[in-house]
Short mmCIF file of C-alpha atoms in Angstrom, two decimals:
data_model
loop_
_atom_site.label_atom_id
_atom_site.label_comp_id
_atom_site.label_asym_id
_atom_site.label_seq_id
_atom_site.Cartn_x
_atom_site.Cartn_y
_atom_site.Cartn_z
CA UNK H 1 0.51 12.94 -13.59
CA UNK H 2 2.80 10.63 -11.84
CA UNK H 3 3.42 6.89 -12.63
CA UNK H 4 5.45 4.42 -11.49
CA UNK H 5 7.26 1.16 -13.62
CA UNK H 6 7.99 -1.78 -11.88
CA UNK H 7 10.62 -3.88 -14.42
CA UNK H 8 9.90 -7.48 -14.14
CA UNK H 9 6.70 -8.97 -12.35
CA UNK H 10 8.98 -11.86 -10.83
CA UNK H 11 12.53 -11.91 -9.78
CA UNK H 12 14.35 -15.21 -8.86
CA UNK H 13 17.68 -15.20 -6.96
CA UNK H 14 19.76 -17.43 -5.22
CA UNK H 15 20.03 -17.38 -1.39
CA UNK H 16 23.44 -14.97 -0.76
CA UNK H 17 23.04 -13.36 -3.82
CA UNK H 18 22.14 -9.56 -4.82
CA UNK H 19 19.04 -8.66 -4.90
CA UNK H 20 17.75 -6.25 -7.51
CA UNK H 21 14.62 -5.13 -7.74
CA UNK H 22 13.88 -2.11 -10.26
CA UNK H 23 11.66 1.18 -10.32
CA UNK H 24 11.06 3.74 -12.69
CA UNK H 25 8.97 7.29 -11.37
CA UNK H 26 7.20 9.86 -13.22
CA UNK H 27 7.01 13.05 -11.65
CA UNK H 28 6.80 16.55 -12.45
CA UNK H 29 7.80 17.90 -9.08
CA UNK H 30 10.28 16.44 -7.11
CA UNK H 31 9.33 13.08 -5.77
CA UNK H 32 8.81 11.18 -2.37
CA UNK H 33 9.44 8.06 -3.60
CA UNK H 34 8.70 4.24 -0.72
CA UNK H 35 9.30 0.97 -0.98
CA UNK H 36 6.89 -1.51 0.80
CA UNK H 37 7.04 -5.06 1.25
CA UNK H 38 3.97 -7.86 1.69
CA UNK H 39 4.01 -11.03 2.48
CA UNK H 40 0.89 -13.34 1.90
CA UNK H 41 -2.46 -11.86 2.82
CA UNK H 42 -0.78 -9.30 4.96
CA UNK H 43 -1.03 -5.68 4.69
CA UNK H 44 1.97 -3.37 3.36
CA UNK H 45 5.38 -2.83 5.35
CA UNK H 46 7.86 0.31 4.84
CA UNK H 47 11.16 -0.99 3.84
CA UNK H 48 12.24 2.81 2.99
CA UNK H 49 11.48 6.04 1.73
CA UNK H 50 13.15 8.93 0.03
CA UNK H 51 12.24 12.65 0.57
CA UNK H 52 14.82 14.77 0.41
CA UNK H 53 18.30 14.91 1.27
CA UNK H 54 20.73 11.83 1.20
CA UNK H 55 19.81 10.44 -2.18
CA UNK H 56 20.85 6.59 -0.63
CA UNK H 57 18.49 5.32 1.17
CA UNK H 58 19.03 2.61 3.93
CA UNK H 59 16.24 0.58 5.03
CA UNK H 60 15.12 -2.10 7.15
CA UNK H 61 16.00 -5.85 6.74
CA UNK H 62 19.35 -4.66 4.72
CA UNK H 63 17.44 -3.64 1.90
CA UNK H 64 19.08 -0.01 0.33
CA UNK H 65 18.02 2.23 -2.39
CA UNK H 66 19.09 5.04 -4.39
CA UNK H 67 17.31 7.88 -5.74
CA UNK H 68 18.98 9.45 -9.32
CA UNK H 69 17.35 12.05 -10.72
CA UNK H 70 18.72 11.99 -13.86
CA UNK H 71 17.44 8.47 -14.49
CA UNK H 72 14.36 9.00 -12.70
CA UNK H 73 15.21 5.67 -10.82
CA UNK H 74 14.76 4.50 -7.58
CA UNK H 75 15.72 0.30 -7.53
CA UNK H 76 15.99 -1.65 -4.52
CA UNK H 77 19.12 -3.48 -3.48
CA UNK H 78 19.64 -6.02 -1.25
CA UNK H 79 23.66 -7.86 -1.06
CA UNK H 80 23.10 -11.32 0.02
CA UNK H 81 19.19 -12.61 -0.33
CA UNK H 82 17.72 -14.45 2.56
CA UNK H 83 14.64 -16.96 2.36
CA UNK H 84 12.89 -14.98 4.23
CA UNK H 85 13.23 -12.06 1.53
CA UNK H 86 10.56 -13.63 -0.50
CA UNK H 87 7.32 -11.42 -0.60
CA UNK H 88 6.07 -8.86 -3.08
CA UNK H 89 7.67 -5.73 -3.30
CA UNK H 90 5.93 -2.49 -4.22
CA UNK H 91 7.40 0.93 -5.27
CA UNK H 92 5.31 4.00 -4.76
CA UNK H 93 5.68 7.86 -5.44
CA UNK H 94 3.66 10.10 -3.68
CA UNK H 95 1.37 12.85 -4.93
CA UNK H 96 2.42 15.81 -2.74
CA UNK H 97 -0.79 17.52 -3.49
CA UNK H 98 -3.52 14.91 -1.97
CA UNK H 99 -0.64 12.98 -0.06
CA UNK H 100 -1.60 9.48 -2.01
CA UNK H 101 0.46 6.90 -3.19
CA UNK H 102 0.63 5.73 -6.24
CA UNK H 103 1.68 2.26 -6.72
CA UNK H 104 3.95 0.23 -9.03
CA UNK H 105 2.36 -3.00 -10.54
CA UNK H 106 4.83 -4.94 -8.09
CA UNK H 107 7.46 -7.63 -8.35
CA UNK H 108 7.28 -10.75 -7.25
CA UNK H 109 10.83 -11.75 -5.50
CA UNK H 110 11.54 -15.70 -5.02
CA UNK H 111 14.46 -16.92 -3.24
CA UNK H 112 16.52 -20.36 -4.29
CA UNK H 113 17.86 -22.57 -1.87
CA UNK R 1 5.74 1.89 16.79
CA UNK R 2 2.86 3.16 15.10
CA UNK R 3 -0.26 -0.17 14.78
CA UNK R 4 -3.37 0.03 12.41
CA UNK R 5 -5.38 -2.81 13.09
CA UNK R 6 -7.67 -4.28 10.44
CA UNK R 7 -10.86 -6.54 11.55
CA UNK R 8 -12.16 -8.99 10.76
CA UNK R 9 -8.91 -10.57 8.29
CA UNK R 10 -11.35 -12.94 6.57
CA UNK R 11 -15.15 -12.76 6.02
CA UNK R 12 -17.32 -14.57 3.91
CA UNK R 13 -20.93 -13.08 3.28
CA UNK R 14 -23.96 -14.27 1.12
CA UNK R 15 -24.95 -12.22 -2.15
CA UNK R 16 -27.10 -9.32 -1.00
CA UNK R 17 -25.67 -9.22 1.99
CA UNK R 18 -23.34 -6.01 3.57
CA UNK R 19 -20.67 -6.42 5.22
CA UNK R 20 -18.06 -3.75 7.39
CA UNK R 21 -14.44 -3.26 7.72
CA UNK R 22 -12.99 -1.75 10.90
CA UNK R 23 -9.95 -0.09 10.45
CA UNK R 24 -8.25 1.41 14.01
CA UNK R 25 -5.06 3.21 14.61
CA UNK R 26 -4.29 1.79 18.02
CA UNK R 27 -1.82 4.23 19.09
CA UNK R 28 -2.16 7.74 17.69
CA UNK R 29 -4.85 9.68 15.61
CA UNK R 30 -5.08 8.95 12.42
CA UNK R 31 -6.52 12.36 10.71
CA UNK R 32 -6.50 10.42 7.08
CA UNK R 33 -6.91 7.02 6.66
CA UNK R 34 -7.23 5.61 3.38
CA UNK R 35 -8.73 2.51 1.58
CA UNK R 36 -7.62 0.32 -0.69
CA UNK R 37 -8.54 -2.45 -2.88
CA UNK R 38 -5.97 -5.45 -4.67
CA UNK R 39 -6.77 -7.84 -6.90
CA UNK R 40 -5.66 -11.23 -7.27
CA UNK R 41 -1.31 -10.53 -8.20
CA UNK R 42 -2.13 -6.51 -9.05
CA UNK R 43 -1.59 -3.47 -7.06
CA UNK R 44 -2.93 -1.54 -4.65
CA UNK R 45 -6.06 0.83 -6.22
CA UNK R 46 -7.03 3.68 -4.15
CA UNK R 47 -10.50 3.62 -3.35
CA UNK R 48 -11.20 6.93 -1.41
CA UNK R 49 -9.51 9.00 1.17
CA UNK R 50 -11.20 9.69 4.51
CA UNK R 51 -10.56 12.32 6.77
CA UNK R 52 -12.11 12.78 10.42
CA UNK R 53 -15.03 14.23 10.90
CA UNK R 54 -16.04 14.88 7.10
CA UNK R 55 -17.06 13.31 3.93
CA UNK R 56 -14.88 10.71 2.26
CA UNK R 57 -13.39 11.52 -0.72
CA UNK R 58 -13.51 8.71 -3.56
CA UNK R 59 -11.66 8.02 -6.55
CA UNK R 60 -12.96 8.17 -9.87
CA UNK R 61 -14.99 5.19 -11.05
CA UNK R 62 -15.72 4.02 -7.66
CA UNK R 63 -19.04 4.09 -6.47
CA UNK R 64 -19.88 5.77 -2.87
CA UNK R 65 -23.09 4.66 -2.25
CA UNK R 66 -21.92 0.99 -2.49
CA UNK R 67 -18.52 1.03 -0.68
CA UNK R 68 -19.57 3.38 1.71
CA UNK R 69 -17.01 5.00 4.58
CA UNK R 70 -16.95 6.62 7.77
CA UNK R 71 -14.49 8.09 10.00
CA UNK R 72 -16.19 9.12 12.54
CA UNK R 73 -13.41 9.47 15.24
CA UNK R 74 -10.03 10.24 15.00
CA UNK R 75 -8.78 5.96 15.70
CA UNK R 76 -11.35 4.91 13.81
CA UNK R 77 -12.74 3.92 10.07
CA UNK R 78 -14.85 1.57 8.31
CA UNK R 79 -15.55 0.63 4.78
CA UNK R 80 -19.14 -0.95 4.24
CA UNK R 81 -19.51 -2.86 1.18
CA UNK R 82 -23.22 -2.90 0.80
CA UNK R 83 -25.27 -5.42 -1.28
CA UNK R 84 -22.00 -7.14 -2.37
CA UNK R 85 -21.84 -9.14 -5.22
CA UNK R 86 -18.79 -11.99 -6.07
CA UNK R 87 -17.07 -9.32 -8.41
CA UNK R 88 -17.04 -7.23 -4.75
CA UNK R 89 -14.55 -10.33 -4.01
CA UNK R 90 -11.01 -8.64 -2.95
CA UNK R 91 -8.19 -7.92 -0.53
CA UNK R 92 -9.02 -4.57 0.91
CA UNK R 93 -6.40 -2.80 2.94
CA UNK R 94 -6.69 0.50 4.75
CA UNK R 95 -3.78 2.67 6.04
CA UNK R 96 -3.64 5.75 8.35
CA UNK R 97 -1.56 8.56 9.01
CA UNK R 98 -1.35 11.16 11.58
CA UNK R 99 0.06 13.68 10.16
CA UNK R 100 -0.05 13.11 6.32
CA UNK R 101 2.82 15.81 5.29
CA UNK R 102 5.53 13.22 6.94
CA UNK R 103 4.15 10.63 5.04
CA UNK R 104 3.98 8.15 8.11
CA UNK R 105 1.72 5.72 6.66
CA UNK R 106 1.16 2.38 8.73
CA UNK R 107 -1.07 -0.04 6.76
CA UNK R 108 -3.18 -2.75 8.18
CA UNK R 109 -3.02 -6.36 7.93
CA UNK R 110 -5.51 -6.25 5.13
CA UNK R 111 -9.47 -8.28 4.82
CA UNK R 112 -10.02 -11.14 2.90
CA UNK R 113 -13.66 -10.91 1.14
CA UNK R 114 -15.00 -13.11 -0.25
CA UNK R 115 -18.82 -13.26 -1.82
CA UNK R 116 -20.48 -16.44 -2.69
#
C-alpha cells in the first residue's frame, strides 16, 4: 500500500528565507508523486507534480521539488519565502491503479516578518 | 484553465435535516470526480469516487446510504448528506478530472458544513 510522511506539522521561516518543506512516499511501483497548496477554507491548488522524466520539478509560485528514488523523497523548496507563502501544504502519491490520491497529514508553513 | 466550482461554500442545516453539495466542472467533462472530507487541521479522506453515468464507488467505513452521490452528467456531481448529525460537521471538497490517467485534477473551493 502506499503512504505518505509529512515531517513536521508546522514550519516557521523568515520572510527571504528557504523554505523547506519535507515528504516521505511509500510505493511499490513507481510513483506520481503532487504537491498542493490551501489557503483558509479554500479548496486544494497544484503547486507541482512528478511523473516521470526530469526528476526536478519546477512549479508555480517558485516553489521546486525533487524526486530521489533512493531516498524515497520528494521535499518542497522554496529560496526566499514570501508572506503570502503561508497556507498548508499537502504532499500526495497517487495510486496508479484507482487514480486516487493519497494524502500526507500536511504542514502548516508560517512566514515571519 | 481548467474550473470546478463548489456550491454553496457555507451551509448551516438543522439536525435531521439533508443537505446537497453541487460540484461542476465549468469547462470540460469531468468523467471522475471525487469527494472528500477534512477535519478540523487533518487531511484530506477520500470518501468515494464517482464516475458518470454509474454507481459511486465508496471507501471503506463510509456509509452510502447517508452521504449519498450522483453524477449524473458529465459537469456535474453532488454529495447529499442525509439526516446529518453535528459529527456530519466538516470541510468537504470535491475534485474532477477529465481524463484521470494525466492526473489533471482541479479541486473546488471546498463547503463549509456545519450541523447544529
Amino acid at each position: 500500500a502506499q503512504s505518505v510522511t509529512q515531517l513536521g506539522s508546522h514550519v516557521s521561516v523568515s520572510e527571504g528565507a528557504l523554505v523547506l518543506l519535507r515528504c516521505n512516499y511509500s510505493s511499490s511501483v513507481p510513483p506520481y508523486l503532487f504537491w498542493y497548496v490551501q489557503y483558509p477554507n479554500q479548496g486544494l491548488q497544484l503547486l507541482l507534480k512528478y511523473t516521470t522524466g526530469a526528476t526536478l520539478v519546477k512549479g508555480i509560485n517558485g516553489f521546486e521539488a525533487e524526486f530521489k528514488k533512493s531516498e524515497t523523497s520528494f521535499h518542497l523548496t522554496k529560496p526566499s519565502a514570501h508572506m503570502s507563502d503561508a497556507a498548508e501544504y499537502f504532499c500526495a502519491v497517487s495510486d496508479q491503479g484507482t487514480y486516487k490520491y493519497i494524502f500526507g497529514t500536511g504542514t502548516r508553513l508560517k512566514v515571519l516578518a | 484553465g481548467a474550473v470546478v466550482s463548489q456550491h454553496p461554500s457555507r451551509v448551516i442545516c438543522k439536525s435531521g435535516t439533508s443537505v446537497k453539495i453541487e460540484c461542476r466542472s465549468l469547462d470540460f467533462q469531468a468523467t471522475t470526480m471525487f469527494w472528500y472530507r477534512q477535519f478540523p487541521k487533518q487531511s484530506l479522506m477520500l470518501m468515494a469516487t464517482s464516475n458518470e453515468g454509474s454507481k459511486a464507488t465508496y471507501e471503506q467505513g463510509v456509509e452510502k446510504d447517508k452521504f449519498l452521490i450522483n453524477h449524473a452528467s458529465l459537469t456535474l456531481s453532488t454529495l447529499t448528506v442525509t439526516s446529518a448529525h453535528p459529527e456530519d460537521s466538516s470541510f468537504y471538497i470535491c475534485s474532477a478530472a477529465q481524463e484521470p490517467a494525466n492526473y489533471g485534477y482541479t479541486f473546488g473551493s471546498g463547503t463549509r458544513l456545519t450541523v447544529v
